[in-house]
Short mmCIF file of C-alpha atoms and ligand atoms in Angstrom, two decimals:
data_model
loop_
_atom_site.label_atom_id
_atom_site.label_comp_id
_atom_site.label_asym_id
_atom_site.label_seq_id
_atom_site.Cartn_x
_atom_site.Cartn_y
_atom_site.Cartn_z
CA MET K 728 130.81 66.10 107.03
CA ILE K 729 134.32 65.13 108.15
CA ASN K 730 134.46 61.51 107.10
CA MET K 731 136.34 58.60 108.70
CA ALA K 732 138.19 57.74 105.50
CA LYS K 733 138.92 59.33 102.16
CA PRO K 734 140.89 57.37 99.57
CA GLN K 735 143.54 59.62 98.01
CA ILE K 736 143.27 58.84 94.31
CA GLY K 737 145.16 61.23 92.07
CA ASP K 738 146.30 61.59 88.47
CA ASP K 739 149.09 58.99 89.00
CA GLU K 740 146.56 56.28 89.79
CA LYS K 741 144.26 57.31 86.90
CA GLN K 742 147.12 57.40 84.40
CA ALA K 743 148.45 54.04 85.60
CA VAL K 744 145.03 52.39 85.11
CA LEU K 745 144.67 53.82 81.58
CA GLU K 746 148.11 52.48 80.69
CA VAL K 747 147.07 48.99 81.78
CA LEU K 748 143.80 49.16 79.85
CA ASP K 749 145.72 50.25 76.72
CA SER K 750 148.38 47.55 77.20
CA GLY K 751 145.96 44.65 76.57
CA ILE K 752 147.27 42.75 79.64
CA ILE K 753 144.52 43.24 82.20
CA ALA K 754 144.65 40.16 84.46
CA GLN K 755 147.69 39.24 86.58
CA GLY K 756 150.72 40.37 84.60
CA PRO K 757 153.79 42.64 84.75
CA ARG K 758 152.18 45.28 87.05
CA VAL K 759 151.38 42.64 89.63
CA LYS K 760 155.02 41.50 89.53
CA ALA K 761 156.27 45.06 89.85
CA PHE K 762 153.90 45.74 92.74
CA GLU K 763 155.00 42.59 94.54
CA GLU K 764 158.66 43.58 94.17
CA ALA K 765 158.04 47.11 95.41
CA PHE K 766 155.94 45.86 98.35
CA ALA K 767 158.60 43.35 99.42
CA GLN K 768 161.16 46.14 99.30
CA MET K 769 158.98 48.44 101.43
CA CYS K 770 158.47 45.64 103.95
CA GLY K 771 162.07 44.43 103.94
CA THR K 772 161.17 40.87 102.96
CA LYS K 773 162.52 38.63 100.19
CA TYR K 774 159.08 37.91 98.74
CA ALA K 775 155.60 39.41 98.38
CA ILE K 776 152.61 37.70 96.81
CA ALA K 777 149.60 39.74 95.62
CA THR K 778 146.06 38.45 96.23
CA THR K 779 142.48 39.68 95.78
CA SER K 780 142.01 40.91 99.40
CA GLY K 781 143.38 40.91 102.91
CA THR K 782 141.01 38.05 103.66
CA THR K 783 142.37 35.85 100.83
CA ALA K 784 145.91 36.82 101.87
CA LEU K 785 145.18 35.44 105.35
CA HIS K 786 143.45 32.35 103.88
CA LEU K 787 146.40 31.64 101.59
CA ALA K 788 148.90 32.15 104.45
CA MET K 789 147.03 29.52 106.50
CA LEU K 790 147.17 27.06 103.62
CA ALA K 791 150.83 27.80 102.91
CA HIS K 792 151.70 26.92 106.52
CA GLY K 793 149.75 23.66 106.24
CA ILE K 794 147.22 24.65 108.90
CA GLY K 795 144.08 22.51 108.68
CA ASN K 796 141.53 20.31 110.42
CA GLY K 797 142.02 19.94 114.14
CA ASP K 798 144.75 22.57 114.37
CA GLU K 799 144.51 25.54 116.66
CA VAL K 800 145.65 29.11 115.96
CA ILE K 801 146.03 31.69 118.73
CA THR K 802 144.73 35.18 117.97
CA SER K 803 142.85 38.18 119.27
CA ALA K 804 139.03 38.54 119.43
CA PHE K 805 139.39 42.34 119.26
CA THR K 806 139.81 42.65 115.53
CA PHE K 807 137.95 42.53 112.21
CA ILE K 808 136.18 39.18 111.72
CA ALA K 809 138.50 38.18 108.82
CA SER K 810 141.42 37.54 111.15
CA ALA K 811 139.64 34.64 112.84
CA ASN K 812 137.51 33.54 109.90
CA SER K 813 140.67 32.76 107.91
CA ILE K 814 141.42 30.13 110.56
CA LEU K 815 137.95 28.66 110.15
CA PHE K 816 138.30 28.57 106.31
CA VAL K 817 140.96 25.86 106.63
CA GLY K 818 139.04 23.85 109.27
CA ALA K 819 141.18 25.00 112.19
CA LYS K 820 140.06 26.52 115.45
CA PRO K 821 140.69 30.14 116.57
CA VAL K 822 141.82 30.25 120.20
CA PHE K 823 141.37 33.73 121.64
CA VAL K 824 143.74 35.45 124.01
CA ASP K 825 142.76 38.70 125.76
CA ILE K 826 144.32 42.07 124.85
CA ASP K 827 146.64 44.46 126.64
CA PRO K 828 144.32 47.37 127.57
CA ARG K 829 146.95 49.99 126.69
CA THR K 830 147.75 48.82 123.13
CA PHE K 831 144.57 46.86 122.23
CA ASN K 832 146.94 44.15 120.91
CA LEU K 833 147.47 40.57 122.18
CA ASP K 834 148.50 40.41 125.88
CA VAL K 835 151.69 38.38 125.33
CA SER K 836 151.78 37.29 128.96
CA LYS K 837 148.66 35.19 128.28
CA ILE K 838 149.74 33.43 125.09
CA GLU K 839 151.64 30.48 126.60
CA LYS K 840 148.68 29.42 128.72
CA ALA K 841 146.59 29.12 125.54
CA ILE K 842 149.04 26.73 123.82
CA SER K 843 147.92 23.09 123.52
CA LYS K 844 149.29 20.07 121.65
CA ASN K 845 147.14 21.14 118.68
CA THR K 846 148.47 24.69 118.44
CA LYS K 847 150.15 25.33 115.08
CA ALA K 848 150.45 29.09 114.83
CA ILE K 849 150.09 32.47 116.48
CA LEU K 850 148.24 35.12 114.49
CA PRO K 851 149.08 38.52 116.02
CA VAL K 852 146.92 41.39 114.71
CA HIS K 853 148.70 44.76 114.57
CA LEU K 854 145.54 46.68 115.34
CA TYR K 855 144.90 50.30 114.37
CA GLY K 856 148.47 50.66 112.89
CA LEU K 857 150.46 49.58 115.96
CA SER K 858 152.72 46.55 116.06
CA CYS K 859 152.26 43.75 118.61
CA ASP K 860 155.15 42.89 120.96
CA MET K 861 157.04 40.92 118.31
CA THR K 862 160.15 40.16 120.42
CA GLU K 863 158.02 38.22 122.90
CA ILE K 864 155.78 36.63 120.25
CA MET K 865 158.73 35.39 118.20
CA LYS K 866 160.38 34.04 121.36
CA ILE K 867 157.21 32.06 122.31
CA ALA K 868 156.73 30.80 118.75
CA GLU K 869 160.31 29.59 118.56
CA LYS K 870 160.15 27.88 121.91
CA HIS K 871 157.01 25.91 120.95
CA GLY K 872 157.76 25.42 117.25
CA LEU K 873 154.83 27.53 116.05
CA ALA K 874 154.37 29.49 112.82
CA VAL K 875 153.68 33.24 113.07
CA ILE K 876 151.17 34.73 110.64
CA GLU K 877 150.91 38.50 111.12
CA ASP K 878 147.67 40.26 110.33
CA ALA K 879 149.17 43.57 109.22
CA CYS K 880 145.99 44.57 107.32
CA GLN K 881 145.93 47.87 109.25
CA SER K 882 149.67 48.45 109.55
CA HIS K 883 151.38 49.10 106.23
CA GLY K 884 154.81 50.53 107.02
CA ALA K 885 154.48 50.32 110.83
CA GLU K 886 157.74 49.48 112.63
CA TYR K 887 158.70 47.50 115.68
CA ASN K 888 162.21 48.46 116.85
CA GLY K 889 163.06 49.71 113.37
CA ARG K 890 161.77 46.62 111.56
CA LYS K 891 158.62 46.64 109.45
CA VAL K 892 155.58 44.57 110.53
CA GLY K 893 155.00 41.69 108.15
CA SER K 894 158.71 40.83 108.15
CA PHE K 895 158.78 38.83 111.39
CA GLY K 896 156.63 35.88 110.34
CA THR K 897 154.45 35.58 107.26
CA GLY K 898 152.78 38.98 106.81
CA THR K 899 149.30 39.68 105.41
CA PHE K 900 148.05 43.06 104.24
CA SER K 901 144.76 44.45 102.94
CA LEU K 902 144.50 47.04 100.19
CA TYR K 903 140.85 47.93 100.75
CA PRO K 904 139.99 51.60 100.07
CA THR K 905 139.93 52.67 103.72
CA LYS K 906 143.38 51.19 104.53
CA ASN K 907 146.55 53.30 104.63
CA ILE K 908 147.04 52.50 100.91
CA THR K 909 144.60 50.87 98.48
CA SER K 910 144.43 49.03 95.18
CA GLY K 911 140.61 49.11 95.07
CA GLU K 912 140.34 45.69 96.58
CA GLY K 913 143.49 43.65 97.05
CA GLY K 914 145.87 41.93 99.44
CA MET K 915 149.52 41.10 99.88
CA ILE K 916 151.47 38.33 101.63
CA THR K 917 155.07 38.95 102.68
CA THR K 918 157.64 36.32 103.63
CA ASN K 919 161.34 35.50 103.71
CA ASP K 920 160.61 31.77 103.34
CA PRO K 921 160.96 30.46 99.75
CA VAL K 922 158.74 27.47 100.56
CA VAL K 923 155.88 29.70 101.76
CA ASP K 924 156.37 31.95 98.74
CA GLU K 925 156.14 29.08 96.28
CA LYS K 926 153.14 27.51 98.08
CA CYS K 927 151.25 30.83 97.97
CA ARG K 928 151.98 31.32 94.26
CA VAL K 929 150.80 27.80 93.37
CA LEU K 930 147.67 27.86 95.55
CA ARG K 931 146.74 31.34 94.27
CA GLN K 932 146.41 29.78 90.83
CA HIS K 933 144.41 26.53 91.29
CA GLY K 934 147.40 24.45 92.51
CA MET K 935 148.98 24.74 89.08
CA ARG K 936 152.73 24.39 88.60
CA LYS K 937 152.68 23.28 84.99
CA ARG K 938 149.95 24.71 82.78
CA TYR K 939 146.66 22.76 83.37
CA TYR K 940 148.34 20.17 85.61
CA HIS K 941 146.92 20.48 89.12
CA ASP K 942 148.90 18.88 91.91
CA GLU K 943 146.66 20.02 94.75
CA LEU K 944 143.43 21.90 95.55
CA GLY K 945 143.98 25.60 94.84
CA TYR K 946 141.99 28.76 94.36
CA ASN K 947 141.73 31.81 92.13
CA PHE K 948 143.10 34.55 94.39
CA ARG K 949 144.87 36.45 91.57
CA MET K 950 145.15 40.26 91.59
CA THR K 951 144.53 42.03 88.28
CA ASP K 952 147.09 44.36 86.69
CA ILE K 953 144.46 47.14 86.94
CA HIS K 954 144.45 46.85 90.74
CA ALA K 955 148.23 46.42 90.87
CA ALA K 956 148.72 49.67 88.88
CA ILE K 957 146.65 51.57 91.47
CA GLY K 958 148.51 49.86 94.34
CA LEU K 959 151.93 50.63 92.86
CA ALA K 960 151.06 54.32 92.53
CA GLN K 961 149.73 54.32 96.12
CA LEU K 962 152.76 52.52 97.54
CA LYS K 963 155.00 55.38 96.39
CA LYS K 964 152.95 57.70 98.63
CA LEU K 965 152.76 55.41 101.68
CA GLU K 966 155.45 57.19 103.64
CA LYS K 967 153.90 60.58 102.96
CA PHE K 968 150.42 59.31 103.91
CA ASN K 969 151.69 57.73 107.12
CA ALA K 970 153.61 60.88 108.11
CA GLN K 971 150.43 62.91 107.62
CA ARG K 972 148.44 60.46 109.75
CA GLN K 973 151.12 60.65 112.48
CA SER K 974 151.09 64.44 112.41
CA ASN K 975 147.26 64.48 112.63
CA ALA K 976 147.38 62.03 115.56
CA LYS K 977 150.03 64.08 117.33
CA PHE K 978 147.89 67.20 117.11
CA MET K 979 144.85 65.40 118.52
CA SER K 980 146.82 63.69 121.31
CA SER K 981 148.30 67.05 122.38
CA ASN K 982 144.96 68.82 122.49
CA LEU K 983 142.18 66.32 123.37
CA LYS K 984 140.85 66.46 126.93
CA GLY K 985 138.79 64.00 128.97
CA VAL K 986 139.56 60.97 126.73
CA THR K 987 142.52 58.60 126.74
CA PRO K 988 144.65 59.07 123.60
CA PRO K 989 146.43 56.13 121.87
CA PHE K 990 149.49 54.74 123.69
CA ILE K 991 152.71 54.25 121.71
CA PRO K 992 155.19 51.89 123.38
CA GLU K 993 158.91 52.79 123.29
CA GLY K 994 160.62 51.90 120.00
CA LEU K 995 157.42 51.50 117.98
CA SER K 996 156.10 53.64 115.12
CA HIS K 997 152.31 53.81 114.98
CA VAL K 998 150.91 54.42 111.48
CA PHE K 999 147.42 55.34 112.74
CA HIS K 1000 145.18 53.39 110.43
CA GLN K 1001 142.77 54.39 113.17
CA TYR K 1002 143.12 57.07 115.85
CA THR K 1003 141.29 55.39 118.69
CA VAL K 1004 140.61 56.97 122.09
CA ARG K 1005 139.01 55.50 125.20
CA VAL K 1006 135.97 57.32 126.49
CA PRO K 1007 134.83 56.80 130.10
CA ALA K 1008 132.15 54.09 130.27
CA GLY K 1009 128.65 55.25 129.43
CA LYS K 1010 129.67 58.43 127.57
CA ARG K 1011 131.00 56.87 124.39
CA ASP K 1012 127.77 56.49 122.45
CA ALA K 1013 126.54 59.97 123.45
CA LEU K 1014 129.80 61.49 122.29
CA ARG K 1015 129.42 59.68 119.03
CA THR K 1016 125.90 61.06 118.55
CA TYR K 1017 127.12 64.57 119.43
CA LEU K 1018 129.98 64.35 116.91
CA ASN K 1019 127.57 63.17 114.24
CA GLU K 1020 125.24 66.12 114.90
CA LYS K 1021 128.20 68.45 114.46
CA GLY K 1022 129.13 66.81 111.16
CA ILE K 1023 132.06 64.70 112.40
CA GLY K 1024 132.25 61.02 111.56
CA SER K 1025 133.47 58.48 114.13
CA GLU K 1026 133.30 54.69 114.41
CA VAL K 1027 133.51 51.88 116.93
CA TYR K 1028 136.14 49.30 115.95
CA TYR K 1029 134.78 46.88 117.08
CA PRO K 1030 131.41 46.86 118.83
CA VAL K 1031 131.19 43.03 119.13
CA PRO K 1032 134.30 40.95 119.88
CA ILE K 1033 134.64 37.90 117.65
CA HIS K 1034 133.96 35.34 120.42
CA GLN K 1035 130.57 37.01 120.90
CA GLN K 1036 129.57 37.20 117.23
CA THR K 1037 126.36 35.26 116.59
CA PHE K 1038 127.77 32.32 114.63
CA TYR K 1039 130.77 31.95 116.91
CA VAL K 1040 128.37 31.56 119.85
CA ASN K 1041 125.46 29.67 118.20
CA ASP K 1042 127.23 27.49 115.66
CA LEU K 1043 130.73 27.17 117.12
CA GLY K 1044 129.89 27.21 120.84
CA TYR K 1045 132.31 29.91 121.98
CA LYS K 1046 131.73 31.09 125.56
CA ASP K 1047 135.10 32.62 126.40
CA SER K 1048 135.41 35.40 128.91
CA LEU K 1049 137.88 38.05 127.73
CA PRO K 1050 137.43 40.94 130.18
CA GLU K 1051 139.80 43.49 128.57
CA THR K 1052 138.48 42.75 125.07
CA GLU K 1053 134.89 43.12 126.25
CA LYS K 1054 135.67 46.35 128.16
CA ALA K 1055 137.39 47.82 125.11
CA THR K 1056 134.34 47.26 122.90
CA LEU K 1057 132.37 49.55 125.27
CA GLU K 1058 134.97 52.33 125.50
CA VAL K 1059 136.78 52.71 122.16
CA LEU K 1060 135.98 55.42 119.67
CA SER K 1061 137.94 56.08 116.47
CA LEU K 1062 138.10 59.65 115.22
CA PRO K 1063 139.00 60.76 111.67
CA VAL K 1064 142.81 60.79 111.16
CA HIS K 1065 143.15 60.27 107.38
CA PRO K 1066 145.75 62.30 105.38
CA ALA K 1067 143.16 64.53 103.67
CA LEU K 1068 142.08 66.29 106.88
CA SER K 1069 142.77 70.01 106.93
CA SER K 1070 144.03 71.82 110.01
CA SER K 1071 140.59 73.34 110.49
CA ASP K 1072 139.07 69.84 110.36
CA LEU K 1073 141.46 68.76 113.11
CA GLU K 1074 140.71 71.82 115.23
CA MET K 1075 137.00 71.18 114.78
CA ILE K 1076 137.33 67.54 115.85
CA VAL K 1077 139.36 68.45 118.95
CA SER K 1078 137.14 71.35 120.04
CA THR K 1079 133.94 69.35 119.55
CA VAL K 1080 135.22 66.40 121.61
CA ASN K 1081 136.52 68.72 124.33
CA GLU K 1082 133.23 70.65 124.41
CA PHE K 1083 131.27 67.45 124.96
CA MET K 1084 133.68 66.06 127.57
CA GLU K 1085 133.60 69.34 129.53
CA LYS K 1086 129.83 69.39 129.63
CA ASN K 1087 129.31 65.66 130.39
C1 LIG S 1986 140.70 44.97 106.58
C2 LIG S 1986 141.12 43.87 107.46
C3 LIG S 1986 141.18 42.53 107.05
C4 LIG S 1986 140.60 42.06 105.72
O1 LIG S 1986 140.97 42.73 104.62
P1 LIG S 1986 140.02 42.77 103.30
O2 LIG S 1986 140.93 43.33 102.26
O3 LIG S 1986 138.88 43.63 103.62
O4 LIG S 1986 139.62 41.36 103.02
C5 LIG S 1986 141.72 41.59 107.90
N1 LIG S 1986 142.15 41.92 109.12
C6 LIG S 1986 142.09 43.21 109.60
C7 LIG S 1986 142.59 43.50 110.94
C8 LIG S 1986 141.54 44.21 108.79
O5 LIG S 1986 141.47 45.48 109.23
#
C-alpha cells in the first residue's frame, strides 16, 4: 500500500529522545527553549512559543489577542475543524468567507463584506501548504484594525513573496505526525510582538508569572522536552522534506491527465502538505475506490465544510451558503506526496489515475 503519510523518524530523533530521558529533565526544559529558538529562526520571527498541539497553539493565540465573548473572527469553512473550534473555545463566533476555487484559500475579495462592528481578527488558513494572499489580508486587517492569526498548521516553511508564513501576523503550527515535520504531538506559535509572546508564555502555564501566584485564568499547554527533542531533529530536515514534496508534486503535475493539478500563484512557494487535485464531479469517489483497489491511498480533505458539520448546524445554527467551499468538498482528492515515496511509487500513482480517467 502506498500510504498518504509516513513520518520520517531516523536515528537523530531516537538519539535525541534517549538523551532527554537520560538527562532527567523530561517536562518543558532546555530542549523546548532550543526548539523555540530554532523555529523562530526558520520562520523569521522574533519569538516562538511551543505548545501541546496545533489546536492549543490556535487557542492560545486567540487568548493572547484578547478575543472572547461576543467577538467575531473571519475564517474559512474549508479547513480542519480546529481552525474554527479555536474561535469557539474563547466564546467568539467564526464568520465564514468562501474560498478562491483555484487556491482553496480565503477569497480575499469577500473578506470586507464579512466585517462587522464585532470583528476582532482574521484567521487565514494556509491550506495544503500554500499561503493565502497575505498582501491583501494584511491591508484589510490594517484598514479595519484587526488582528491576524495565521493557521499555518499545514504550511511549515511555505513562502509568500519570499517571506515565511506565520511571520505576517501571529502564526500557529501543528507538529502532528502527518504534518511536514512532527514532534509526536505538538504545536508552535510565532510572533514578532513581545506582548503576544509574553501572554502566550504566561497562559501556557496557568497564568503564572511568579511561582504559584496566578494573575489570570491559564492552562497547561506545555510541550515536553521529549517532544521538543524530536521536533528539533525534524526541523533540521524541513527544507529537505519540503524540497522532496515539491519534486514529487512537480512530477505528478507534469504527468497527470484528466484531473486539475494544484495551482501555484506567482511568487509563492507551495510546500505540499497535501497534493490535491480536482476531479470532475461524480468521478471523484469512484477514482478513490479504484486507487484503493490498486493499493494507493488517497483522502478527501475535507468532505464536510465546517458550516455544515452537525454541531455547527444543530447547536450553533449555521446556515451559510458557501458555493465554492461546498463545490470543493465534492471535487477534491489528495494523493500521496510525502518525502518517502519512491520514483516507482510516483509512476504507479500517475499511471493508475491516468488509466482511470481515460476509461471513465
Ligand atoms: C492539523 C491542523 C490543525 C490542528 O493541529 P493539531 O496539532 O492536530 O491539533 C489545525 N488547523 C489545520 C489547518 C490543520 O491541518
